[in-house]
Amino acid sequence: MGNSQRYVRVAVNGPVRKSFIYHLSDPSVCLHPGQRLLVPFGRSRLPGFYLGEADKPAGFETRPIIETIDAESFFPAELFKLCTWMADYYFANPADCLSAALPGLFKSRRAIQYRWTGDNIAKQSSVVNQLIKPGKRLRPVDIRELRAKGGGLLEELIRTTVIIEEYGSDDSRTGKTLSGYATANRESWEDFFGSRKFRPSPFDGTQSKAELTAEGWTEHFIKLSLKQGLLVPVYEERAGGIFEFVSARDDVIDLKLTEEQQVVTVSVANRLGNGFKVFLLHGVTGSGKTLVYCHLARQVLERGQTVLVLTPEISLSGTALAYFRGFFGQTVTILHSAMTERERLESWKGIRTGRFRIVVGPRSAVFAPLDNLGLVIVDEEHDGSYKQDDPAPRFHGRDTAIMRARISNVPVLLGSASPSIESYHNARTGRYKLLHIGRRPGKASLPAVQVVDMKSQQIKGGLAFLSFPLKKKIDSCLQRGEQAILFLNRRGHSPQLKCAECGHVPKCPHCQVNLTYHKAGSKLSCHYCGFLRFNYDVCESCQSIRVLYLGAGTQKVEEEIPRLFSGATVARFDSDTASGRKNAYRILRDFSDGKYNLLLGTQMVTKGLDFSGVSLVGVLSADQGLDLPDFRATEKTFARLLQVAGRSGRTSSGGEVLIQTFYPEEQVIDDAARQDYVSFFEHEVESRRKGWYPPFCRLVNIVVSGPDERKVEQEAQIFAERLRQAAQEYGISMTLLGPAPCPFYFLRKQFRRHLLVKTKQTVKLVGMLTSWEASQARFGLSSSVKLVIDVDPDDMM
DNA sequence: AGCACGCCGACT
DNA sequence: GTCGGCGTGCTC
């Protein structure tokens, strides 16, 4: 052997953003980029991704690959290229990027399962006290326990086949998903629960586990009741899956394109098959962008190619989805956050095999393994949910989609009623081709918008959230038998509790932000970390019972509405009422069927909803977020106002919108009221130019966090200093701001400082960071702090 | 991320 | 004297 060894580069998941070199014990094996391999890593064995061949490394001995996990690579060449681009651009671990492209059921670490075999019984009893059932899976606790005993015990047990490892590349579970439980035996109910502290009533129909938990059931009681035969599990039939929530609009296929829509369609269609180009479609709300997408997609299919369509996160509402289903029936698949892992896997397989030729989904759908791509569409391209910021890779779905189109050398169409400043700037400067639709089809016209100054218009002694003009409008809307949408970007009951005697405000012990009062369950909740506190009746500081409930969230407004409007039936639509896959759909369907005449909600009501009965939209407060230290605050406010206003009068003429604000003189409010995007853009782009923000530079946000504030500050300072030096050595010109406390400087028990880099040379900067980190683990920072690097952040909170 | 190695304080 | 705290460094 010796010199004839074959060496390969492998990426493994985790915070180590570099590849590792192994040798193959069988040099004749054929590997493909992205193929999964099992490798020894430290004292454990991990799945990794094959990146390519390598030269014999100097300075260390390589270890051999244990085995290949999959017989082939799941990454077509173009997709592999996209993932490595993502790793390079967003300063991410290539393994994390590749993992993000695979269905959850494949996900590396969790895919490894351990099972007892029943071999070597003597050995078992010497290590584990409990009785071992052969074939039984080890629970995570068991594995942790074995690891804790140390000395390579787990490895030893694997070597002696007491335990076997399984690397599922596919799962063998039944297709059934548990949807909840039903009451099975009412007669014995009283016998069992009669003498207990916990005495639930039998219930009709199926209750999900979450619903039962809300009523006080514990895991323990559910298990006991199943054993006693009081409850039975109810499984969901998978057939149909997600589509039961998205009814196809059969009528759309016959809709004629308007002249404007036709022009746009032809412009993009002419580019099909002629290489990469970015189009930006600026179309007013309700202008029928989705219809344009469908017509284009049809032409792509006719050319024998496939289409990738990205939509913002929670578009379960699915106007877009309903259109695509109506047009393309079974050739379109949807990737959705509400899908089960199993459904995702099915969908993913169908895309690979070519059964589905159109994919509609949120940012993660950018990885859809489509072959022979012909067109990429990004709907609502300005939407913040395209940026992933929590787990790495912290990528931007829209920008990644553009890169995907570039790699496949096909056109990409971005659409929005309020394009991001970056995209519109690119269109203005000629990098993108600008297309425009200025009119709604048919008789529908843009709604009339009125701005109400809350400084003078509050009902005296009444409710702070409702002005007299809005009250009157709602009254007459309901009298006409029409529907209204009320938008309030704040969930819960009261965002602040305050002691009337000492002024004390209860805060989250982990995050130092005000706790929001939720009436249901009488609890205080932290909207950042989920911290809960029950039964806060007396001030924790002075024991006074005079606690004031300040401000208004959707819950409080919902509660006040019946008193304010006789005959109002209100549906609340926020993440508290619309959680779970069915609730959102149910609320929207009922509103659409006219069961309610008011829909009150947060962000969620602004996106893509299409109700013909709605003639009034009330924005209870336009100002939320305007005073946050966020360079995108204005842009987000404008987009939100335009979106929500667009829900009004979508089929009839004469829709109305009323915006309540404390800043009626602000440019952004005025532009939103006139629905004048170009005016808004001109002002905003000028302020970005002056402040040197994107699109005139790019941002990299670096967050240092940890439990010890002094340490965090100290390490952030050290990092800033070294970063400055390194940038100088590499000849990178940049402006470094900070370190400064993050806007939320204390979250989840962690103190946070951030550094903001403004530069035109992100690629060079990220390259520098990569080689720095490769030569010095964790950039030489103490491991008592965590470092997160976010390239092109959406916000810097 | 894990996990081992190593150098200082509270115990038998 | 040793058990064990968690700060530091490494994983091909």
Coordinates of N, CA and C in Angstrom, one line a residue, chain A residues 374-563:
Chain A
G374 N -35.8 24.8 -15.4 CA -36.0 25.7 -16.5 C -36.2 27.1 -16.0
L375 N -36.8 27.3 -14.8 CA -37.1 28.6 -14.3 C -37.2 28.6 -12.8
V376 N -36.7 29.7 -12.2 CA -36.8 29.8 -10.7 C -37.7 31.1 -10.5
I377 N -38.7 30.9 -9.6 CA -39.6 32.1 -9.2 C -39.5 32.3 -7.7
V378 N -39.3 33.5 -7.3 CA -39.3 33.9 -5.9 C -40.4 34.9 -5.7
D379 N -41.5 34.4 -5.0 CA -42.7 35.3 -4.8 C -42.4 36.1 -3.5
E380 N -42.9 37.3 -3.5 CA -42.8 38.2 -2.3 C -41.3 38.2 -1.9
E381 N -40.4 38.5 -2.9 CA -39.0 38.4 -2.7 C -38.5 39.2 -1.5
H382 N -39.2 40.3 -1.1 CA -38.7 41.1 0.0 C -38.9 40.5 1.3
D383 N -39.7 39.4 1.4 CA -40.1 38.9 2.7 C -38.9 38.4 3.6
G384 N -39.0 38.8 4.9 CA -38.0 38.5 5.8 C -37.8 37.0 6.1
S385 N -38.8 36.2 5.9 CA -38.7 34.8 6.2 C -37.8 34.1 5.2
Y386 N -37.3 34.7 4.2 CA -36.4 34.1 3.3 C -35.0 34.0 4.0
K387 N -34.8 34.8 5.0 CA -33.5 34.7 5.7 C -33.5 33.7 6.8
Q388 N -32.7 32.7 6.8 CA -32.6 31.8 7.9 C -31.6 32.3 8.9
D389 N -31.9 32.5 10.1 CA -30.9 33.0 11.0 C -30.6 32.2 12.3
D390 N -31.5 31.2 12.5 CA -31.2 30.5 13.8 C -30.2 29.4 13.6
P391 N -30.6 28.2 13.1 CA -29.5 27.3 13.0 C -28.7 27.6 11.7
A392 N -27.4 27.3 11.7 CA -26.7 27.4 10.5 C -27.2 26.4 9.5
P393 N -27.1 26.6 8.2 CA -26.5 27.7 7.5 C -27.4 28.9 7.5
R394 N -26.9 30.1 7.8 CA -27.7 31.3 7.8 C -27.8 31.9 6.4
F395 N -28.5 31.3 5.6 CA -28.6 31.7 4.2 C -29.8 32.5 3.9
H396 N -29.7 33.2 2.8 CA -30.9 33.9 2.3 C -31.5 33.2 1.1
G397 N -32.8 32.7 1.3 CA -33.4 31.9 0.3 C -33.5 32.6 -1.1
R398 N -33.8 33.9 -1.1 CA -33.9 34.6 -2.4 C -32.6 34.6 -3.1
D399 N -31.5 35.0 -2.4 CA -30.2 35.1 -3.0 C -29.7 33.7 -3.4
T400 N -30.0 32.7 -2.6 CA -29.6 31.4 -2.9 C -30.3 30.9 -4.2
A401 N -31.6 31.3 -4.3 CA -32.4 30.9 -5.5 C -31.8 31.5 -6.7
I402 N -31.3 32.8 -6.6 CA -30.7 33.5 -7.7 C -29.4 32.7 -8.1
M403 N -28.6 32.3 -7.1 CA -27.4 31.5 -7.4 C -27.8 30.2 -8.0
R404 N -28.8 29.6 -7.6 CA -29.2 28.3 -8.2 C -29.5 28.5 -9.7
A405 N -30.3 29.6 -10.0 CA -30.6 29.9 -11.4 C -29.3 30.1 -12.2
R406 N -28.4 30.8 -11.5 CA -27.1 31.1 -12.2 C -26.3 29.8 -12.5
I407 N -26.3 29.0 -11.5 CA -25.6 27.7 -11.7 C -26.2 26.9 -12.8
S408 N -27.6 26.9 -12.8 CA -28.3 26.1 -13.9 C -28.4 26.9 -15.2
N409 N -28.0 28.1 -15.1 CA -28.0 29.0 -16.3 C -29.5 29.1 -16.9
V410 N -30.4 29.5 -16.0 CA -31.8 29.7 -16.3 C -32.2 31.1 -15.8
P411 N -33.3 31.6 -16.3 CA -33.8 32.9 -15.8 C -34.4 32.7 -14.4
V412 N -34.5 33.8 -13.6 CA -35.1 33.8 -12.3 C -36.0 35.0 -12.3
L413 N -37.3 34.8 -11.7 CA -38.2 35.9 -11.7 C -38.5 36.2 -10.2
L414 N -38.2 37.4 -9.8 CA -38.5 37.9 -8.4 C -39.8 38.7 -8.5
G415 N -40.7 38.4 -7.6 CA -42.0 39.2 -7.6 C -42.3 39.8 -6.3
S416 N -42.8 41.0 -6.3 CA -43.2 41.7 -5.0 C -44.1 42.9 -5.3
A417 N -44.9 43.3 -4.4 CA -45.6 44.5 -4.5 C -44.8 45.6 -3.8
S418 N -43.8 45.2 -3.0 CA -42.9 46.2 -2.4 C -41.6 45.6 -2.4
P419 N -40.9 45.6 -3.5 CA -39.6 45.0 -3.6 C -38.6 45.5 -2.6
S420 N -37.7 44.6 -2.2 CA -36.6 45.0 -1.3 C -35.8 46.1 -1.9
I421 N -35.3 47.0 -1.1 CA -34.5 48.1 -1.6 C -33.3 47.6 -2.4
E422 N -32.7 46.5 -2.0 CA -31.6 45.9 -2.8 C -32.0 45.5 -4.2
S423 N -33.2 44.8 -4.3 CA -33.6 44.3 -5.6 C -34.0 45.4 -6.5
Y424 N -34.7 46.4 -6.0 CA -35.2 47.5 -6.8 C -34.0 48.3 -7.3
H425 N -33.0 48.5 -6.4 CA -31.8 49.2 -6.7 C -31.1 48.5 -7.9
N426 N -31.0 47.2 -7.8 CA -30.4 46.4 -8.8 C -31.1 46.5 -10.2
A427 N -32.5 46.7 -10.1 CA -33.3 46.9 -11.3 C -33.0 48.3 -11.9
R428 N -32.9 49.2 -11.0 CA -32.7 50.6 -11.4 C -31.3 50.8 -12.1
T429 N -30.3 50.0 -11.6 CA -29.0 50.2 -12.1 C -28.7 49.2 -13.2
G430 N -29.8 48.5 -13.6 CA -29.6 47.6 -14.8 C -29.1 46.2 -14.6
R431 N -28.9 45.8 -13.4 CA -28.4 44.5 -13.1 C -29.6 43.5 -13.3
Y432 N -30.8 43.9 -12.9 CA -32.0 43.1 -13.1 C -32.9 43.8 -14.1
K433 N -33.7 43.0 -14.8 CA -34.7 43.6 -15.7 C -36.0 43.9 -15.0
L434 N -36.4 45.2 -15.0 CA -37.6 45.5 -14.2 C -38.9 45.3 -15.0
L435 N -39.9 44.7 -14.5 CA -41.2 44.5 -15.1 C -42.2 45.1 -14.1
H436 N -43.3 45.5 -14.7 CA -44.3 46.2 -13.8 C -45.7 45.9 -14.2
I437 N -46.5 45.7 -13.1 CA -48.0 45.6 -13.3 C -48.6 46.6 -12.4
G438 N -49.3 47.6 -12.9 CA -49.8 48.7 -12.1 C -51.3 48.6 -11.8
R439 N -52.0 47.7 -12.4 CA -53.4 47.7 -12.2 C -53.9 46.3 -11.8
R440 N -55.0 46.3 -11.0 CA -55.6 45.0 -10.7 C -56.5 44.6 -11.9
P441 N -56.7 43.3 -12.1 CA -57.5 42.9 -13.2 C -59.0 43.2 -13.0
G442 N -59.7 43.3 -14.0 CA -61.2 43.5 -13.9 C -61.6 44.8 -13.3
K443 N -62.6 44.8 -12.5 CA -63.2 46.0 -11.9 C -62.4 46.4 -10.6
A444 N -61.7 45.5 -10.1 CA -61.1 45.8 -8.8 C -60.0 46.9 -8.9
S445 N -60.1 47.8 -7.9 CA -59.2 48.9 -7.9 C -58.5 48.9 -6.6
L446 N -57.4 49.6 -6.5 CA -56.7 49.7 -5.2 C -57.5 50.4 -4.2
P447 N -57.4 49.9 -3.0 CA -58.3 50.5 -1.9 C -57.9 51.9 -1.6
A448 N -58.9 52.6 -1.1 CA -58.7 54.0 -0.6 C -58.1 53.9 0.8
V449 N -57.0 54.7 1.1 CA -56.4 54.6 2.4 C -56.5 55.9 3.1
Q450 N -56.9 55.8 4.4 CA -57.0 57.0 5.2 C -56.1 56.8 6.4
V451 N -55.4 57.9 6.8 CA -54.5 57.8 8.0 C -55.2 58.5 9.1
V452 N -55.1 57.9 10.3 CA -55.7 58.5 11.5 C -54.6 58.8 12.5
D453 N -54.6 60.1 12.9 CA -53.5 60.5 13.9 C -54.0 60.1 15.3
M454 N -53.4 59.2 15.9 CA -53.8 58.7 17.2 C -53.5 59.7 18.3
K455 N -52.7 60.7 18.0 CA -52.4 61.7 19.0 C -53.7 62.5 19.4
S456 N -54.5 62.7 18.4 CA -55.7 63.5 18.6 C -57.0 62.7 18.5
Q457 N -56.9 61.5 18.0 CA -58.2 60.8 17.7 C -58.6 59.7 18.7
Q458 N -57.9 59.5 19.7 CA -58.3 58.5 20.7 C -59.6 58.8 21.3
I459 N -60.4 57.8 21.5 CA -61.7 58.0 22.2 C -61.4 58.3 23.6
K460 N -61.8 59.5 24.0 CA -61.5 60.0 25.4 C -62.0 59.0 26.4
G461 N -61.1 58.6 27.3 CA -61.5 57.7 28.4 C -61.9 56.3 27.9
G462 N -61.7 56.1 26.7 CA -62.1 54.8 26.1 C -60.9 53.9 25.9
L463 N -60.8 53.3 24.8 CA -59.8 52.3 24.6 C -58.7 52.9 23.8
A464 N -57.5 52.7 24.2 CA -56.3 53.3 23.6 C -56.1 52.8 22.2
F465 N -56.6 51.6 21.8 CA -56.2 51.1 20.6 C -57.2 51.4 19.4
L466 N -58.3 52.0 19.8 CA -59.3 52.3 18.7 C -59.7 53.7 18.6
S467 N -59.6 54.3 17.4 CA -59.9 55.7 17.2 C -61.4 55.7 16.8
F468 N -61.9 56.9 16.9 CA -63.3 57.1 16.5 C -63.6 56.8 15.0
P469 N -62.8 57.4 14.1 CA -63.0 57.1 12.7 C -63.0 55.6 12.4
L470 N -62.1 54.8 13.0 CA -62.0 53.4 12.7 C -63.3 52.7 13.3
K471 N -63.7 53.1 14.4 CA -64.9 52.6 15.0 C -66.1 52.7 14.1
K472 N -66.2 54.0 13.6 CA -67.4 54.3 12.7 C -67.3 53.4 11.4
K473 N -66.1 53.3 10.9 CA -65.9 52.5 9.6 C -66.3 51.0 9.9
I474 N -65.9 50.5 11.0 CA -66.2 49.1 11.3 C -67.7 48.9 11.4
D475 N -68.3 49.9 12.2 CA -69.8 49.8 12.3 C -70.5 49.7 11.0
S476 N -70.1 50.6 10.1 CA -70.9 50.7 8.9 C -70.6 49.5 8.0
C477 N -69.3 49.0 8.1 CA -68.9 47.8 7.3 C -69.8 46.6 7.8
L478 N -69.9 46.5 9.1 CA -70.7 45.3 9.6 C -72.2 45.5 9.2
Q479 N -72.7 46.7 9.3 CA -74.1 47.0 8.9 C -74.4 46.6 7.5
R480 N -73.4 46.8 6.6 CA -73.6 46.5 5.2 C -73.5 45.0 5.0
G481 N -73.1 44.3 6.1 CA -73.0 42.8 6.0 C -71.7 42.4 5.3
E482 N -70.7 43.3 5.4 CA -69.4 42.9 4.8 C -68.4 42.6 5.9
Q483 N -67.2 42.1 5.5 CA -66.2 41.7 6.4 C -65.1 42.6 6.6
A484 N -64.4 42.6 7.7 CA -63.3 43.5 7.9 C -62.1 42.7 8.5
I485 N -60.9 43.1 8.2 CA -59.7 42.6 8.8 C -59.1 43.6 9.7
L486 N -58.7 43.2 10.9 CA -58.0 44.2 11.8 C -56.6 43.6 12.1
F487 N -55.7 44.5 11.9 CA -54.3 44.0 12.0 C -53.6 44.7 13.2
L488 N -53.1 43.8 14.1 CA -52.3 44.3 15.2 C -51.1 43.4 15.4
N489 N -50.0 44.0 15.3 CA -48.8 43.2 15.3 C -48.3 42.8 16.7
R490 N -49.2 42.4 17.5 CA -48.8 42.1 18.9 C -49.8 41.0 19.4
R491 N -49.2 39.9 19.8 CA -50.1 38.8 20.3 C -50.2 38.9 21.8
G492 N -51.0 38.1 22.4 CA -51.2 38.1 23.8 C -52.2 39.1 24.3
H493 N -52.4 39.4 25.5 CA -53.4 40.2 26.1 C -52.8 41.6 26.3
S494 N -51.9 41.7 27.2 CA -51.2 43.0 27.5 C -49.7 42.8 27.5
P495 N -49.1 43.7 26.7 CA -47.6 43.6 26.6 C -46.9 44.0 27.8
Q496 N -47.5 44.7 28.7 CA -46.8 45.1 29.9 C -47.8 45.2 31.1
L497 N -47.3 44.6 32.2 CA -48.0 44.7 33.5 C -47.2 45.7 34.3
K498 N -48.0 46.6 35.0 CA -47.3 47.6 35.8 C -48.0 47.7 37.1
C499 N -47.2 47.8 38.2 CA -47.7 47.9 39.5 C -48.2 49.4 39.7
A500 N -49.5 49.6 40.1 CA -50.0 50.9 40.2 C -49.4 51.7 41.4
E501 N -48.8 51.0 42.3 CA -48.2 51.6 43.5 C -46.8 51.9 43.4
C502 N -46.0 50.9 42.9 CA -44.5 51.2 42.9 C -44.0 51.2 41.5
G503 N -44.8 51.0 40.5 CA -44.4 51.1 39.1 C -43.6 49.9 38.6
H504 N -43.5 48.9 39.4 CA -42.6 47.7 39.0 C -43.2 47.0 37.8
V505 N -42.4 46.6 36.8 CA -42.8 45.9 35.6 C -42.2 44.5 35.7
P506 N -42.9 43.4 35.7 CA -42.3 42.1 35.7 C -41.6 41.8 34.4
K507 N -40.4 41.3 34.5 CA -39.6 41.0 33.3 C -39.1 39.5 33.3
C508 N -38.7 39.1 32.1 CA -38.2 37.7 32.0 C -36.8 37.6 32.6
P509 N -36.7 36.6 33.5 CA -35.4 36.5 34.2 C -34.3 36.1 33.2
H510 N -34.6 35.5 32.1 CA -33.6 35.1 31.1 C -33.3 36.1 30.1
C511 N -34.2 37.0 29.8 CA -34.1 37.9 28.7 C -34.2 39.4 29.0
Q512 N -34.7 39.7 30.3 CA -34.9 41.1 30.7 C -35.8 41.9 29.8
V513 N -36.7 41.2 29.1 CA -37.7 42.0 28.4 C -39.1 41.8 29.1
N514 N -40.0 42.8 28.9 CA -41.3 42.7 29.5 C -42.0 41.4 29.2
L515 N -42.6 40.9 30.2 CA -43.4 39.7 30.0 C -44.8 40.1 29.5
T516 N -45.3 39.3 28.6 CA -46.7 39.6 28.0 C -47.7 38.8 28.8
Y517 N -48.8 39.5 29.1 CA -49.8 38.8 29.9 C -50.7 38.0 28.9
H518 N -51.0 36.7 29.1 CA -51.9 35.9 28.3 C -53.1 35.5 29.2
K519 N -54.2 35.9 28.8 CA -55.4 35.6 29.7 C -55.6 34.1 29.8
A520 N -55.5 33.4 28.6 CA -55.7 32.0 28.6 C -54.7 31.3 29.5
G521 N -55.1 30.7 30.6 CA -54.1 30.0 31.4 C -53.5 31.0 32.4
S522 N -54.0 32.3 32.4 CA -53.6 33.3 33.3 C -52.1 33.3 33.5
K523 N -51.4 33.5 32.4 CA -49.9 33.4 32.5 C -49.2 34.6 31.9
L524 N -48.0 34.8 32.4 CA -47.1 35.7 31.8 C -46.1 35.0 30.9
S525 N -45.9 35.5 29.7 CA -45.0 34.7 28.8 C -43.9 35.6 28.2
C526 N -42.7 35.1 28.1 CA -41.7 35.8 27.4 C -41.7 35.4 25.9
H527 N -41.9 36.4 25.1 CA -42.0 36.1 23.6 C -40.7 35.8 23.0
Y528 N -39.6 35.9 23.7 CA -38.3 35.5 23.2 C -37.8 34.1 23.5
C529 N -38.0 33.7 24.8 CA -37.5 32.4 25.2 C -38.6 31.5 25.6
G530 N -39.9 32.0 25.7 CA -41.0 31.1 26.1 C -41.1 30.9 27.6
F531 N -40.3 31.6 28.4 CA -40.5 31.6 29.9 C -41.9 31.8 30.3
L532 N -42.4 31.0 31.2 CA -43.8 31.2 31.7 C -43.8 31.4 33.2
R533 N -44.8 32.3 33.6 CA -45.0 32.5 35.0 C -46.5 32.6 35.2
F534 N -47.0 31.8 36.2 CA -48.4 31.7 36.4 C -48.9 32.5 37.5
N535 N -50.2 32.9 37.4 CA -50.9 33.5 38.6 C -50.1 34.7 39.2
Y536 N -49.8 35.7 38.4 CA -49.2 36.9 38.9 C -50.3 37.8 39.4
D537 N -50.7 37.7 40.6 CA -51.8 38.5 41.2 C -51.3 39.7 41.9
V538 N -50.1 39.6 42.6 CA -49.6 40.7 43.4 C -48.2 41.1 42.8
C539 N -48.0 42.4 43.0 CA -46.7 42.9 42.5 C -45.5 42.2 43.2
E540 N -44.6 41.7 42.5 CA -43.5 40.9 43.1 C -42.6 41.8 43.9
S541 N -42.7 43.1 43.7 CA -41.8 44.0 44.3 C -42.4 44.6 45.6
C542 N -43.7 45.0 45.6 CA -44.2 45.6 46.8 C -45.5 44.9 47.3
Q543 N -45.8 43.8 46.7 CA -47.0 43.0 47.1 C -48.4 43.7 47.0
S544 N -48.4 44.8 46.3 CA -49.6 45.4 46.0 C -50.5 44.6 45.1
I545 N -51.8 44.6 45.3 CA -52.7 43.9 44.4 C -53.1 44.7 43.2
R546 N -52.7 46.0 43.2 CA -53.1 46.9 42.1 C -52.2 46.8 40.9
V547 N -52.4 45.7 40.1 CA -51.5 45.5 38.9 C -52.3 46.0 37.7
L548 N -51.7 46.9 36.9 CA -52.3 47.4 35.7 C -51.9 46.6 34.5
Y549 N -52.9 46.4 33.6 CA -52.6 45.7 32.3 C -52.5 46.7 31.2
L550 N -51.3 47.1 30.8 CA -51.1 48.2 29.9 C -50.9 47.7 28.5
G551 N -51.3 48.5 27.5 CA -51.2 48.2 26.1 C -52.2 47.1 25.7
A552 N -52.2 46.8 24.4 CA -53.2 45.9 23.9 C -52.6 44.9 22.9
G553 N -52.8 43.6 23.2 CA -52.5 42.6 22.2 C -53.7 42.1 21.6
T554 N -53.6 41.2 20.6 CA -54.8 40.6 19.9 C -55.8 40.1 20.9
Q555 N -55.3 39.4 22.0 CA -56.3 38.8 22.9 C -57.2 39.8 23.6
K556 N -56.6 41.0 24.0 CA -57.4 42.0 24.7 C -58.4 42.6 23.7
V557 N -57.9 42.9 22.5 CA -58.8 43.5 21.5 C -60.0 42.5 21.2
E558 N -59.6 41.2 21.1 CA -60.7 40.2 20.8 C -61.7 40.3 21.9
E559 N -61.3 40.4 23.1 CA -62.2 40.5 24.3 C -63.1 41.7 24.3
E560 N -62.5 42.8 23.8 CA -63.3 44.1 23.9 C -64.3 44.2 22.7
I561 N -64.0 43.5 21.6 CA -64.8 43.7 20.4 C -66.3 43.6 20.6
P562 N -66.8 42.5 21.3 CA -68.2 42.3 21.4 C -68.9 43.5 22.2
R563 N -68.1 44.1 23.1 CA -68.7 45.2 23.8 C -68.8 46.5 22.9

